[in-house]
Coordinates of C-alpha atoms in Angstrom, one line a residue:
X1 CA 172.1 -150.7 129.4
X2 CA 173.6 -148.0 131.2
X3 CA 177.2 -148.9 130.0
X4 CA 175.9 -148.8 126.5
X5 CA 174.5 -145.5 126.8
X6 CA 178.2 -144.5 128.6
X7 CA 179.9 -145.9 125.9
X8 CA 177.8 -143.8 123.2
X9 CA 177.9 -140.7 124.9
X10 CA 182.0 -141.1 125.1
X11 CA 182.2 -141.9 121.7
X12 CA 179.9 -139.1 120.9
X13 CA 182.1 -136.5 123.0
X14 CA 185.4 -138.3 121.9
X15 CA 184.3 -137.7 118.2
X16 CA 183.7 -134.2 119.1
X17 CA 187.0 -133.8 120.5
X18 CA 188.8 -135.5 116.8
X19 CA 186.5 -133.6 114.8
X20 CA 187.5 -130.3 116.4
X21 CA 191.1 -130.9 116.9
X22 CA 191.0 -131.7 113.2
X23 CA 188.8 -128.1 112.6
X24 CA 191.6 -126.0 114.5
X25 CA 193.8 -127.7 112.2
X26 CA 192.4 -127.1 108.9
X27 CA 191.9 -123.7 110.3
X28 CA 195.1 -122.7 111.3
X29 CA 196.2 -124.1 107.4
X30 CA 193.9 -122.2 106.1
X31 CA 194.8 -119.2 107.9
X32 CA 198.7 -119.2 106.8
X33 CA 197.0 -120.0 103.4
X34 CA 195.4 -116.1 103.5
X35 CA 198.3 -114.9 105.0
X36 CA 200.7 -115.7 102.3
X37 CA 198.4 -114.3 99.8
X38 CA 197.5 -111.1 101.6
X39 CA 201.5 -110.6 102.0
X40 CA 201.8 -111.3 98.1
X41 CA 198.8 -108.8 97.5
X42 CA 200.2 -106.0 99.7
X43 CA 203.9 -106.3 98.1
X44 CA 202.6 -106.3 94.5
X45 CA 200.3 -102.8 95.4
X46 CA 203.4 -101.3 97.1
X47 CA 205.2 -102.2 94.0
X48 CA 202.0 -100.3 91.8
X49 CA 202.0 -98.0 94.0
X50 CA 205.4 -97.4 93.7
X51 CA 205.7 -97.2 90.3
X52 CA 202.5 -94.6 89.7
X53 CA 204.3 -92.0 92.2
X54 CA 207.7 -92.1 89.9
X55 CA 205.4 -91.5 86.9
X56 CA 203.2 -89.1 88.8
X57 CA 206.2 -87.2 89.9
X58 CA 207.2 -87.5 86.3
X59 CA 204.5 -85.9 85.1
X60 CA 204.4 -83.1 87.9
X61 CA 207.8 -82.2 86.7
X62 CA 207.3 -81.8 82.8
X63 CA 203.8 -80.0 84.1
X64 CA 206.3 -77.4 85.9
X65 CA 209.2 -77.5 83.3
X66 CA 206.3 -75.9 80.6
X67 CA 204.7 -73.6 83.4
X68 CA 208.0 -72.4 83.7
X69 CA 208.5 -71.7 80.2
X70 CA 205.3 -70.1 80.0
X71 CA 206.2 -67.7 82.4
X72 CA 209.4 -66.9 81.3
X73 CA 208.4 -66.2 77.9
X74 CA 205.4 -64.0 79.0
X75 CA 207.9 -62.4 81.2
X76 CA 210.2 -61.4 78.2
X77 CA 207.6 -59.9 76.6
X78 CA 206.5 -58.2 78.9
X79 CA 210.5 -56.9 79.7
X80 CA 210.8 -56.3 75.7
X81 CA 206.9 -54.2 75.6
X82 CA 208.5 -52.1 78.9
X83 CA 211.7 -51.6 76.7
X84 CA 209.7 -50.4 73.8
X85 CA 207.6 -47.7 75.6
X86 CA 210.7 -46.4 77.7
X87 CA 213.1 -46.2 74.3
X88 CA 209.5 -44.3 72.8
X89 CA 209.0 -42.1 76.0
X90 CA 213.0 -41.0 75.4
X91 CA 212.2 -40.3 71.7
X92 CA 209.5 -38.5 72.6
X93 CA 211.6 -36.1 75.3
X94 CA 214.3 -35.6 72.5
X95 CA 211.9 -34.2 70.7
X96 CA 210.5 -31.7 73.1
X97 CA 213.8 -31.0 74.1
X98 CA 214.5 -29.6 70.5
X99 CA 211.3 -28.0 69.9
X100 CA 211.9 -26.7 73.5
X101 CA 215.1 -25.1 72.2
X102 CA 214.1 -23.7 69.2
X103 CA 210.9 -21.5 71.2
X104 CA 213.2 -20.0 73.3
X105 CA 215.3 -19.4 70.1
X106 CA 212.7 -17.6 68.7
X107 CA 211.0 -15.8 71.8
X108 CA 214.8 -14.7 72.3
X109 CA 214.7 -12.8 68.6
X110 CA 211.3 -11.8 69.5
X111 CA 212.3 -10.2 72.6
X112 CA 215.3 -8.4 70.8
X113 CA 212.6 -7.3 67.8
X114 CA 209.8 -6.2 70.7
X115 CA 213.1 -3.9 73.0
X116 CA 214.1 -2.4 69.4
X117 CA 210.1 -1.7 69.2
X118 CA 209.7 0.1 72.1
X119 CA 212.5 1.9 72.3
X120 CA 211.9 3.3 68.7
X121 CA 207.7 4.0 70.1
X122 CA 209.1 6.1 73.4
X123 CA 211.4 8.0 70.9
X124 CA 208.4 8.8 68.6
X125 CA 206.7 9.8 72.0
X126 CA 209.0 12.1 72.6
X127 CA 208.7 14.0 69.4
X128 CA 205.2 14.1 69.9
X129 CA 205.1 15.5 73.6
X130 CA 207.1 18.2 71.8
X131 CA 204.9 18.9 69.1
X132 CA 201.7 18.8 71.4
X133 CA 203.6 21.1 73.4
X134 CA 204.5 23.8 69.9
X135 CA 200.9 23.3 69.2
X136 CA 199.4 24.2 72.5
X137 CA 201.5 27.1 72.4
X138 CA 200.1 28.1 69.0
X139 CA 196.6 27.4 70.6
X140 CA 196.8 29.9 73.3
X141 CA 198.7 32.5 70.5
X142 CA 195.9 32.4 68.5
X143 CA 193.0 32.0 71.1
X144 CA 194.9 35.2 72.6
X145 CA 195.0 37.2 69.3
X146 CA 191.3 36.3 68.4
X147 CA 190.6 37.5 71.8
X148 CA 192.3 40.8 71.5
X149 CA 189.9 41.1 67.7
X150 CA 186.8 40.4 68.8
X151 CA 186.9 41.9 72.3
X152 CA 185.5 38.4 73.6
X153 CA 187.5 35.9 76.0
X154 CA 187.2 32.3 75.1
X155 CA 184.2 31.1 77.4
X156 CA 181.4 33.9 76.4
X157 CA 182.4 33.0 72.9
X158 CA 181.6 29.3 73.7
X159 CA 178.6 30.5 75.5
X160 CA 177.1 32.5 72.6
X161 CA 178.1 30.2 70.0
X162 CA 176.1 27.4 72.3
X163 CA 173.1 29.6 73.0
X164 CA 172.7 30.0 69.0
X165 CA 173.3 26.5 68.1
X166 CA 170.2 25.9 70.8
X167 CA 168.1 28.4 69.3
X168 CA 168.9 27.0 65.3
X169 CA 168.3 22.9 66.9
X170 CA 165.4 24.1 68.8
X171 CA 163.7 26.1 66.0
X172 CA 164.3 23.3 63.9
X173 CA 162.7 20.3 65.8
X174 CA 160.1 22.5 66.3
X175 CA 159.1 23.0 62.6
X176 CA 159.6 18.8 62.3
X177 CA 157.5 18.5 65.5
X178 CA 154.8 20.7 63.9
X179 CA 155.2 19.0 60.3
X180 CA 155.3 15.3 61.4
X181 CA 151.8 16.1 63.7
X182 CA 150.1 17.7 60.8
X183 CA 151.2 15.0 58.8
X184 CA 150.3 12.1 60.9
X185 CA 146.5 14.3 61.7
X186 CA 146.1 13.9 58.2
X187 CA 147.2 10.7 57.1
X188 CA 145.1 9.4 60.3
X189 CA 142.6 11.0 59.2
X190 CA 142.2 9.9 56.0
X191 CA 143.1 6.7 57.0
X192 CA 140.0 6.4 59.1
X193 CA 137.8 7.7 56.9
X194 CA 138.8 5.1 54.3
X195 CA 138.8 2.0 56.6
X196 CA 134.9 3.1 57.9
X197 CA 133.7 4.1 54.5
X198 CA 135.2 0.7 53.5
X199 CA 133.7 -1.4 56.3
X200 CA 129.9 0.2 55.8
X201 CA 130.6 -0.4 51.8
X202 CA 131.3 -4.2 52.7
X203 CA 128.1 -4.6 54.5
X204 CA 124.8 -5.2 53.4
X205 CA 121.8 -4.3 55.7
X206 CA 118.2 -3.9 55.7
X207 CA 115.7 -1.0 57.1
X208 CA 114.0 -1.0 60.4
X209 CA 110.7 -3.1 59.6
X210 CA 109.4 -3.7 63.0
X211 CA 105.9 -2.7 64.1
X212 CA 103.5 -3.3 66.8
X213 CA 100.7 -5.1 65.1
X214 CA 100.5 -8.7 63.3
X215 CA 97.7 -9.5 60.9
X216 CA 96.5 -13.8 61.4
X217 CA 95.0 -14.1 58.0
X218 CA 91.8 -16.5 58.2
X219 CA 89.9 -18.7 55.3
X220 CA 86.7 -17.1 56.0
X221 CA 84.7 -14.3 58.2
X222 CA 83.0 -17.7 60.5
X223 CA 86.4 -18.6 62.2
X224 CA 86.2 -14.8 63.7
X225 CA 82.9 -15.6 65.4
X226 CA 84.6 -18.9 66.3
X227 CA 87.7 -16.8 68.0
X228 CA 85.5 -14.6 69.6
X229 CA 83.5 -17.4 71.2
X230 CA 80.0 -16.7 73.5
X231 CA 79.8 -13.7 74.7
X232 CA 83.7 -12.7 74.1
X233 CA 85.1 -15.6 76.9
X234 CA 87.2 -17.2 73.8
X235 CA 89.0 -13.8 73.0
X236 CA 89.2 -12.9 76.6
X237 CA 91.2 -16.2 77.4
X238 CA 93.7 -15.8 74.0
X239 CA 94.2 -11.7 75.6
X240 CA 94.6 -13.2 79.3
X241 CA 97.0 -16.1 78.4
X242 CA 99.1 -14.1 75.9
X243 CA 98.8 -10.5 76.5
X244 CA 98.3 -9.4 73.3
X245 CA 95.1 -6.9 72.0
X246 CA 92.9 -9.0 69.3
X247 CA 91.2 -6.6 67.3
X248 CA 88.2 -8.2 65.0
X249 CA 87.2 -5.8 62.6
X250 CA 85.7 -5.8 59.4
X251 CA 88.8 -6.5 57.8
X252 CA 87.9 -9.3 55.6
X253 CA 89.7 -12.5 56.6
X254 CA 91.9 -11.2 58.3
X255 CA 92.6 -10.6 62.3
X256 CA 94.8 -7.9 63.8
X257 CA 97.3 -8.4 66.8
X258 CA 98.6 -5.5 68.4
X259 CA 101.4 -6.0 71.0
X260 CA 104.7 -3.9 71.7
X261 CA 106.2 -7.2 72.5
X262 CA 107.0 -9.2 69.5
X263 CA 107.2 -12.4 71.5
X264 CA 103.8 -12.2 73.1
X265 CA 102.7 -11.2 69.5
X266 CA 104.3 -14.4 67.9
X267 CA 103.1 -16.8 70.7
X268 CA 99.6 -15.6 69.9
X269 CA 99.7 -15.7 66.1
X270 CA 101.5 -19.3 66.5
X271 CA 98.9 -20.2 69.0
X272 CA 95.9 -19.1 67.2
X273 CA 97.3 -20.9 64.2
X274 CA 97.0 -24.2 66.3
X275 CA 93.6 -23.1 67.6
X276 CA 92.0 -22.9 64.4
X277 CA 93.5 -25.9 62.5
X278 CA 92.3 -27.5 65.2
X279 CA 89.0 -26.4 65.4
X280 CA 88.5 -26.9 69.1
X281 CA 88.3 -23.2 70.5
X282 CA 88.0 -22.9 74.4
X283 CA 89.5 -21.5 77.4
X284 CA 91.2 -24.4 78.8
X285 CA 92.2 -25.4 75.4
X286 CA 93.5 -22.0 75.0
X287 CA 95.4 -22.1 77.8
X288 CA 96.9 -25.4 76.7
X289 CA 97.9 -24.2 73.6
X290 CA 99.7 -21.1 74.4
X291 CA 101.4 -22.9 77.2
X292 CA 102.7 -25.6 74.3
X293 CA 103.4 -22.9 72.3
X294 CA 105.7 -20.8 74.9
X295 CA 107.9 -23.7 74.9
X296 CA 107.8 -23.9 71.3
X297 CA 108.8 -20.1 71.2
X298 CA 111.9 -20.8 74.2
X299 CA 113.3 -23.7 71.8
X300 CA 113.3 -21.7 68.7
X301 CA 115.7 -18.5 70.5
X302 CA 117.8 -20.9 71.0
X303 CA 118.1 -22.5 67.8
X304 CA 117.8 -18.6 66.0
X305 CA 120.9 -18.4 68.7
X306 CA 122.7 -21.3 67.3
X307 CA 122.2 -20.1 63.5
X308 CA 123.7 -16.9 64.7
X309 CA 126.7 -18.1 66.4
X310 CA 127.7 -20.0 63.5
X311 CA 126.8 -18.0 60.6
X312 CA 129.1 -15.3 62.0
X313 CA 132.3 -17.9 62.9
X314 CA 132.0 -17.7 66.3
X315 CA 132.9 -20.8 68.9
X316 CA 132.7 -21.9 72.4
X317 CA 129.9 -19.5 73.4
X318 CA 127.9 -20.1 76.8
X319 CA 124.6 -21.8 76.2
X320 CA 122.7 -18.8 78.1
X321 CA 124.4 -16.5 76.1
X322 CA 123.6 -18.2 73.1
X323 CA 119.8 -17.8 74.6
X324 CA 120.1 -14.6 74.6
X325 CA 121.6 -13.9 71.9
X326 CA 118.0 -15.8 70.6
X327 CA 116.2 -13.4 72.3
X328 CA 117.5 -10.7 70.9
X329 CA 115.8 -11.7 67.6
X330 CA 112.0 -10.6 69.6
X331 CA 113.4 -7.0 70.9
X332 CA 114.0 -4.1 69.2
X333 CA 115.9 -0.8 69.8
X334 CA 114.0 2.3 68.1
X335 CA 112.5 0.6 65.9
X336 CA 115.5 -1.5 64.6
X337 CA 115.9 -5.3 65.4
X338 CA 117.8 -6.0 68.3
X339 CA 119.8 -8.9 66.4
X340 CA 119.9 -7.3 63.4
X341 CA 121.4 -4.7 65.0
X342 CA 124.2 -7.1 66.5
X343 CA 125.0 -8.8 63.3
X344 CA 125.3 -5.9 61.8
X345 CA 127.8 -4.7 64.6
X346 CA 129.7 -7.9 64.7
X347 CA 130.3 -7.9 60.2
X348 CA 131.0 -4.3 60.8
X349 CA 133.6 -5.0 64.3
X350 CA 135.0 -7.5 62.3
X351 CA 136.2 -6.0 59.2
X352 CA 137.4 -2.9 61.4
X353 CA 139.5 -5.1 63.2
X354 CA 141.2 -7.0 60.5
X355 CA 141.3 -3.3 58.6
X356 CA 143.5 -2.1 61.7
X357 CA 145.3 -5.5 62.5
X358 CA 143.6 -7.0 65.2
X359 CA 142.1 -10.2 66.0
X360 CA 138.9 -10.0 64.0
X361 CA 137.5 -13.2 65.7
X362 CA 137.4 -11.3 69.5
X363 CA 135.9 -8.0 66.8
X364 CA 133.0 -10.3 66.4
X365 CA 132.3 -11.6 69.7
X366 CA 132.3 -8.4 71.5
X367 CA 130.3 -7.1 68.7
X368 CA 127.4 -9.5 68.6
X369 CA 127.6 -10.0 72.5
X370 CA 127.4 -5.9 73.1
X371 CA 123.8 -5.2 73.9
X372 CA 122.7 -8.7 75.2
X373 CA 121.8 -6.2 78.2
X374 CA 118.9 -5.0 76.8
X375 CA 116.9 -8.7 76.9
X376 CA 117.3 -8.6 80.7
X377 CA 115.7 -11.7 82.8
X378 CA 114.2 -10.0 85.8
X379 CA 112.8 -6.6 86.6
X380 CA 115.9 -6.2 89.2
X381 CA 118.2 -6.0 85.9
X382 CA 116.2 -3.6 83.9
X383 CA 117.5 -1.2 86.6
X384 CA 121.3 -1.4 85.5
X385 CA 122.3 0.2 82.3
X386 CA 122.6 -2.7 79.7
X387 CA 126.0 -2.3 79.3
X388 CA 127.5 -2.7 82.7
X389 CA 124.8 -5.8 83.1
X390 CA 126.2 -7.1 79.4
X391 CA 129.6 -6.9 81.1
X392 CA 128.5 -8.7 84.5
X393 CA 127.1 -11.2 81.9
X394 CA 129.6 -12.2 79.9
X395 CA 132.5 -12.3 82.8
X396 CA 130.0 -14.5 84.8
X397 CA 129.8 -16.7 81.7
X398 CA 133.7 -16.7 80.9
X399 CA 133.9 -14.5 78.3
X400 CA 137.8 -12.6 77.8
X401 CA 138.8 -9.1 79.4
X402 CA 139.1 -7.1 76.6
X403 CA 135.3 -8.8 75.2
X404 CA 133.7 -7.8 78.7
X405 CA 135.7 -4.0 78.4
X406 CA 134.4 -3.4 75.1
X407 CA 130.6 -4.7 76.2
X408 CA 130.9 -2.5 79.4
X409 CA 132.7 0.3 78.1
X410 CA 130.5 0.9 74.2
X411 CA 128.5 3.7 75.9
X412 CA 131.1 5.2 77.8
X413 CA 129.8 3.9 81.3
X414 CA 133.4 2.3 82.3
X415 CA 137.0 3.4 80.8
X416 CA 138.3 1.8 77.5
X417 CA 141.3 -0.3 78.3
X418 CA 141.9 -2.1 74.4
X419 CA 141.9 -1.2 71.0
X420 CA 138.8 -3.4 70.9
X421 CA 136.2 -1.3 73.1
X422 CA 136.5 2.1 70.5
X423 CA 135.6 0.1 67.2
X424 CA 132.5 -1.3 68.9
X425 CA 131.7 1.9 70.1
X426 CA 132.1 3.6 66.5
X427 CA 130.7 0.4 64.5
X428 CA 127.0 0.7 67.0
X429 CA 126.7 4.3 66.2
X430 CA 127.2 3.4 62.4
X431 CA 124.9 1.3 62.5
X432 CA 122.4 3.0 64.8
X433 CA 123.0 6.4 62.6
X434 CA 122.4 5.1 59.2
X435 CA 119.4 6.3 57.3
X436 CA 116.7 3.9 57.8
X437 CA 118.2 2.2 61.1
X438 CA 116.0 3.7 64.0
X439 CA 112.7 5.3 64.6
X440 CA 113.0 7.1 67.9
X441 CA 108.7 7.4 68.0
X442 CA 108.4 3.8 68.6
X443 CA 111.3 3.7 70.9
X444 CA 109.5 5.9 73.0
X445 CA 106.1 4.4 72.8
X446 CA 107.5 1.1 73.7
X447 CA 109.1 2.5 76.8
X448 CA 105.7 3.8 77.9
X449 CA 103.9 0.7 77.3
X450 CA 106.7 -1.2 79.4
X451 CA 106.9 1.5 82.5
X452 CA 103.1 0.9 82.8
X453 CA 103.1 -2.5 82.9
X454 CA 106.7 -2.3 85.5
X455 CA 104.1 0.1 87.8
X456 CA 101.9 -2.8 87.8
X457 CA 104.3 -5.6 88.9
X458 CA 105.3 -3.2 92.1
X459 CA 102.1 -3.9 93.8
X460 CA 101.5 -7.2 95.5
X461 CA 99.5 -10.2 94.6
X462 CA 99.7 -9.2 90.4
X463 CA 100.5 -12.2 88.6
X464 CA 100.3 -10.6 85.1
X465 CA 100.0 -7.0 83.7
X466 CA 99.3 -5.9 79.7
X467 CA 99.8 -2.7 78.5
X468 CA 97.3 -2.9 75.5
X469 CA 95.2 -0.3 73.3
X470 CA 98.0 1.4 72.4
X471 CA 99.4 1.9 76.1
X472 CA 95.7 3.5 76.8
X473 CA 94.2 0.6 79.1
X474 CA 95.8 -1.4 81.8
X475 CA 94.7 -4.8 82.4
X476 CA 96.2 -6.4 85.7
X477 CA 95.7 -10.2 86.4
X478 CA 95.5 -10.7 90.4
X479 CA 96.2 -13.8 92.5
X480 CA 93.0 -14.9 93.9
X481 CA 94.4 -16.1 96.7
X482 CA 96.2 -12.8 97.8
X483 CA 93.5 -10.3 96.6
X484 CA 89.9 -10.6 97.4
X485 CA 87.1 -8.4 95.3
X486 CA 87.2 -5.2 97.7
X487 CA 91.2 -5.2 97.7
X488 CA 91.3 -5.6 94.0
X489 CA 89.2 -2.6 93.3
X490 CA 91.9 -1.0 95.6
X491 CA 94.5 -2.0 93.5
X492 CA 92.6 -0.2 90.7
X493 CA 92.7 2.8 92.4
X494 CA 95.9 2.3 93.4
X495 CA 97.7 1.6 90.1
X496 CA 96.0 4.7 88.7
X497 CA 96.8 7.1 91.6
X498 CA 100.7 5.7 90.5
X499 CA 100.3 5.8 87.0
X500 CA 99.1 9.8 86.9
X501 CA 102.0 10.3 89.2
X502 CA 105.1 8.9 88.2
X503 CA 104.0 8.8 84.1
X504 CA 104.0 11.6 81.5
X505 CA 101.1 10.2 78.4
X506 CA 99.2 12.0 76.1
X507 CA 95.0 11.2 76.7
X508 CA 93.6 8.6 79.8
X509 CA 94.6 5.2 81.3
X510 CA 92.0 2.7 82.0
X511 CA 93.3 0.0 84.6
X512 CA 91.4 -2.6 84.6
X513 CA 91.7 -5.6 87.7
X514 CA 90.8 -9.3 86.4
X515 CA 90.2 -11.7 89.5
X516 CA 89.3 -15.1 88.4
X517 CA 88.4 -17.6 90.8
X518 CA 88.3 -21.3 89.7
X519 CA 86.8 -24.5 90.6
X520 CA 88.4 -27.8 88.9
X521 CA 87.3 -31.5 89.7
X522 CA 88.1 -34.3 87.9
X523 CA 85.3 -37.1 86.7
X524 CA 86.9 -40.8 87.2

């Protein structure tokens, strides 16, 4: 068994051997096999190979035979463009060249012309040296001989005949001087004359109408008893709260206010209006309604300020002076309504200034704004003259320079520095001086009534002082708080002692000390 399995495993290995010998063969046949073709492969790509370099190189050569033309033929024409400018830049210096030659040509004749010119000028020089000279001689001949006639050398006859030339020009432009000053005077003057009377001709006003008394009319003689109230307390309150005298005659329906100032008057009329629609007639209610009514009064200045402002064409006002321009319509200056008066200035300003050629729309301003100083806010004002404060007004509220000159300067207080402050000077006199403009009685009186009730207000503790009964009684309303019983009757005294001091008035003043003391509670 063991030489069997020798014998298989040597036929096994010698099997091996033949089978590999025969492998190496085939291999090695193979291999020549590749070898052959790779040789046939590489000599037929040299050969390509070959073959596209001669055509490549070919190619490259017709590629720089054409570059080569190119080049050449770009380069002739460039040669042949170079050619062209160069044969025009000679043409060109030919031509300058003769044109050259034929200036000097002619600067070479006009040389020769000029030398014949000059020579035949410093020969006509010549000839006139000598005649200057023949004629000087003549000069001094004759100067001499006049000299020897008239007894005179040359310089005092200069002087004299100077001295009467003066005298003649002199003489002269004095008569023109004198003629063209009378002439202006009078021309001005008639000028004037003609633009004022044509300015008051243009405007169309009305006749001082303010008073110090208002009539309430009343349906029948039982609302009087109503007003009055018990024992007088209704009346009382309605004089308290507005400061106006009722008087309840025997007027038939009718009730009389009397008041120097027209907006305490109005507030009680509107207020007693209210009162007796209403029917309910009290003190508190009273109080109530002349408070409402107050406010009522403040709304409409300003709206009577508006209406102003735009029915005279003037913009861009303040809003306070707009109010007081309001205001104005409640004051009055002897007599004549305060902004009636203004209107009246402003038409009148305005015409005047587009008369003389100035801005008509400033005219108006300055003319309506003029006397806003005379509706002062606090007793400190009342003590500047209402010019300079209508000046400190408007430049605090923007107004222009010459519209705050002409305000300042209408009475003369400050100097006039425009055109502008003279024509509302002269258009307030003309319309303070017309016939029916002023009454200078009431001016007075309402002067009177105000200094009393000013005395008043310069004690402490007053809250309220009236000047009523025609500036004959005093009634003072005291702070309860400040003034007790004994020092009001002190104040009495007081106010009286001032009053027979300081004031001049025709008759007695009663002063009279109200000191009210109330207690309010409130039922939930």
């Amino acid at each position: 068994m063991d030489n069997s399995i020798i014998f298989v495993v040597g036929g096994v290995i010698l099997g091996l051997v033949i089978g590999f010998i025969i492998a190496k063969g085939l291999e090695k046949n193979n291999a020549s096999k590749l070898i052959k073709g790779a040789k046939k492969n590489a000599a037929s790509i040299l050969k390509e190979a070959k073959i596209d370099g001669e055509n490549l190189k070919k190619e490259k050569e017709l590629k720089a035979k054409e570059r080569f033309l190119e080049l050449k033929a770009e380069h002739e024409k460039v040669i042949l463009s170079r050619d062209k400018k160069m044969a025009e830049a000679e043409k060109r210096t030919r031509d300058k060249e003769s044109q050259i030659s034929n200036e000097l040509s002619r600067n070479k004749k006009a040389n020769d012309s000029l030398a014949s010119k000059i020579k035949d000028y410093d020969h006509r020089l010549d000839l006139l040296e000598k005649k200057q000279e023949e004629l000087d001689k003549l000069h001094k001949s004759q100067v001499q001989q006049l000299e020897v006639i008239s007894s005179l050398s040359a310089e005092e006859a200069k002087e004299q005949l100077v001295e009467s030339l003066k005298g003649e020009a002199k003489n002269d432009a004095m008569a023109y001087v004198q003629s063209s000053l009378e002439e202006a005077k009078l021309t001005a003057e008639q000028d004037a004359k003609k633009i004022i009377i044509n300015t008051i001709q243009r405007i169309g006003t009305e006749e001082a109408v303010d008073n110090c008394v208002s009539v309430f009319n009343i349906e029948s003689d039982d609302v009087k008893g109503r007003i009055i109230g018990r024992e007088g307390r209704n009346i009382r309150a309605i004089e308290a709260a507005t400061g106006v005298e009722i008087i309840v005659d025997d007027t038939p329906e009718a009730i009389i206010l009397s008041c120097f100032d027209s907006v305490r008057r109005e507030i009680a009329r509107l207020s007693l209006h209210k009162l007796v629609t209403d029917g309910r007639i009290h003190p508190a209610r009273i109080e109530e309604v002349v408070r409402k009514t107050q406010k009522q009064i403040e709304q409409e200045i300003i709206e009577v300020g508006k209406r102003t402002v735009i029915d005279l064409g003037i913009h861009n006002l303040h809003p306070e002076l707009i109010k007081m321009v309001g205001r104005m319509k409640y004051r009055s200056s002897y007599g004549q309504n305060l902004l009636q008066h203004s209107r009246e200035v402003a038409k009148l300003c305005g015409v005047m200034a587009a008369e003389l050629g100035l801005n008509p729309k400033f005219a108006k301003r300055a003319g309506l704004l003029h006397d806003i100083g005379k509706v002062p806010d606090a007793e400190a004002d009342m003590e500047t003259p209402h010019a300079i404060l209508g000046m400190q007004w408007a430049e605090k509220y923007g107004e222009k320079d010459d519209v705050c000159n002409a305000i300042g300067a209408h009475h003369d207080e400050i100097e006039m520095k425009s055109l502008l402050s003279p024509i509302i000077q002269v258009c307030d006199a003309i319309s303070g001086a017309r016939p029916g403009a002023r009454r200078q009685v009431l001016d007075s009186y309402i002067q009177r009534l105000k200094d009393l009730e000013d005395i008043a207000f310069g004690f402490n503790g007053v809250k309220k002082a009236y000047a009523i009964q025609a500036g004959r009684e005093l009634r003072v309303i005291v702070e309860s708080e400040k003034v007790d019983d004994q020092k009001a009757a002190d104040l009495s005294f007081s106010i009286s002692q001032k009053v027979q001091t300081d004031m001049t008035y025709p008759g007695q003043v009663k002063v009279t000390v109200i000191r009210e003391t109330r207690a309010v509670n409130i039922a939930k």
